[in-house]
Structure formats: C-alpha cells, structure tokens
Amino acid sequence: MSTRLNTYLKVRHLTLLLALVEHRTMHRAAAALNMTQSTASKILREIEDLLGVALFVREPRGMRPTDSGLLATGLAEAVLQRITRFSDELENLKSGNMGSLVIGAIMGAAPDLVAAAVAEVKQAYPLLTVRMLGETSDLILEMLQTGQVDIAVGRFISPQQQQMFTFEPLAQEPLVLVARAGHPLEGVAGPVRALHEFAQWPWVLQPATNPTRRVLDAAFVAARVNPPRNQVESVSVFAILHLLQTSDALALLPESVARDHFRGGILTRIPVRDLPAIPDFGILTRVGEPLSFHAALFRDILQKHGKQRQVA
C-alpha cells in the first residue's frame, strides 16, 4: 500500500479532498479548483480505488466525509501545508532571505529555554524570520500534526501521540500556587495547607486538557473535595496573569511563568504542602519527517540549553 501511495498519490488528489470538505458538493468543489465535475468525480474515484475505501458519502445536504475520509483529509491538509511552507522558504532563499522557522512552545518553556535558544539562532542568522506560537500542549501538538509549526516544545497528552511524534525530554516544570501581592493568604501563619484546602477561593484555571489543570483536578478528586465553583478558565497566560493581579483569585502555574512577577513584587507564591509534579516537557517532532536546517539548529541549541539547566 505505501509503495502505491508514494507512486500514484498526487497533489491534485489532496487538493480535491480538501475542496470537498470545504464545499460539500462535487459541483462547487470542481468549480473552486477550475475543473469540470466529471474530472473531479474521476479523481475521487482514483483516490478511493487507490485506498480501497469510500472517503465520502452523498447525503441530501451534500457530501460527508467518512471516518476514512477524515483521516485522508487530515493527511491532505498536513501535506499541502508543508508543500506551501517549502515553496515559501525556497522563494525566500532565491531572493536572498533566510526563510522562516515556526516554533510551538508551552508557556512554561517559553520564558527561558525557548527564548534563549531563539536568541542564539537569531544571532547566527539575523535575517531568519522566527515565529513563536505559545499554546497549551494539546494545541501545540495539533499544530505540529497539521504542519503549522516546524518543531514544538511540550509534552504528550495521550498515549496515541507517541506513535505520531518523537519526544526528547528537556526539563522539569515546577509548579507554584500564585496570587497577587498583598493577597489575604500572603504571610498567613499556621501549618502549610494542601492544594485542595484552597477550593473555597476564586481560581483562574487553564483548559481541562492542560497537564497543570489535570494535576489540580486530580488533587481535588483525591481529597474528595468539590472543585472551585468560582472560576475563570483561560488559555492565555497573559490573561491569567492580569486576572491574578486584579482579583483575589489563585492559579497553579509553572514557576518560570511567574518568576519575574515574583521578583517585581507583583505576584506572590502561596506555600502548598505536597504539591504534585507534572511530566517533563521536551522537544517534539513529527515521526519520519526530517527537520529543516533551521529547525534542526534550533533543536541542537535547545538541547544544549536544557543540559546546562540540568547541571545548574
């Protein structure tokens, strides 16, 4: 099967799959690709014969992708995005530019390791355009899968992802309980409390799929305590930090994210007993796909900084 795919699967096959998902009818998909409907129907038959499965079913409201069709269109989107990026980088090189590097990174890694590695890459290649996308691990892995980023720094969310991405551990991500400076809990005397004992306070939470949020939820479940009812959920680290500064809310954050705010006296660390740990974060790349020159350089520099951090 893999040999036949490599030999016969063409870009026009992939573009038709995406057009059918977007437009839902053969007529509109063919028009969008400037081909006749009969040609589009022939191309779809070619793909389905090649794969040995039906990719779409016709319904009164249009064409709906089957489970196999969703799998195939996911591949098509990823491949076409990578072809587009290759074309853009090639044009940049032809015109004397250095091309681009797109990095996805969790917020705990971005403030120090990733930023230091990017600075070193830019020192060596000042004309290289670097884009940093800071998100949660689940969103980063989705972007890595679809080719929106060249390389990622994060962690696995599900066991299935271990079949899709390679992972090289970089560092631990210590967690801290954070509040605004002058919070009523700051400097409170008495025994250090466990995480679940703060359930009555307002919280700023990350999405449920985030590893830090999972640690927090697990702590409440283990203690048989209801999770906080007064809560705001946000994927944005900037929004979380601002909400902490302007309210009595608490948040569980990577220490590296809050470190500068501690030093500046803006936020404070609330002592917690037996604070759970989360798995190490690391470098994530797509299985079986070689890195570009600049992505490989960034990986090597990131590995160096990770080792220096472990020694320190």
Coordinates of N, CA and C in Angstrom, one line a residue, residues 12 16 26-27 29-31 34-46:
R12 N -3.1 16.9 -6.8 CA -4.4 17.2 -7.2 C -5.4 16.3 -6.4
L16 N -8.3 18.1 -4.0 CA -9.8 17.8 -4.2 C -10.4 17.4 -2.9
M26 N -19.8 18.1 -5.1 CA -18.8 17.9 -6.2 C -18.8 19.0 -7.1
H27 N -20.0 19.6 -7.4 CA -20.1 20.7 -8.3 C -19.3 21.9 -7.8
A29 N -17.0 22.0 -5.4 CA -15.5 21.7 -5.3 C -14.8 21.8 -6.6
A30 N -15.5 21.3 -7.7 CA -14.8 21.3 -9.0 C -14.7 22.7 -9.5
A31 N -15.7 23.6 -9.3 CA -15.6 25.0 -9.7 C -14.5 25.7 -9.0
N34 N -11.3 24.9 -10.6 CA -11.3 25.2 -12.0 C -11.2 23.9 -12.9
M35 N -12.0 23.0 -12.5 CA -12.1 21.7 -13.3 C -13.5 21.3 -13.5
T36 N -13.8 20.4 -14.4 CA -15.2 20.0 -14.6 C -15.6 19.0 -13.5
Q37 N -16.9 18.9 -13.4 CA -17.4 18.0 -12.3 C -17.0 16.5 -12.7
S38 N -17.0 16.2 -13.9 CA -16.7 14.8 -14.3 C -15.2 14.5 -14.0
T39 N -14.4 15.5 -14.2 CA -12.9 15.4 -13.8 C -12.8 15.2 -12.3
A40 N -13.5 16.0 -11.6 CA -13.4 15.9 -10.1 C -13.9 14.5 -9.6
S41 N -15.0 14.0 -10.2 CA -15.5 12.7 -9.9 C -14.5 11.6 -10.2
K42 N -13.9 11.7 -11.3 CA -12.9 10.8 -11.7 C -11.7 10.7 -10.7
I43 N -11.2 11.9 -10.3 CA -10.1 12.0 -9.4 C -10.5 11.4 -8.0
L44 N -11.7 11.6 -7.6 CA -12.2 11.0 -6.3 C -12.2 9.5 -6.4
R45 N -12.7 9.0 -7.6 CA -12.7 7.5 -7.8 C -11.3 7.0 -7.8
E46 N -10.3 7.7 -8.4 CA -8.9 7.2 -8.4 C -8.4 7.1 -6.9

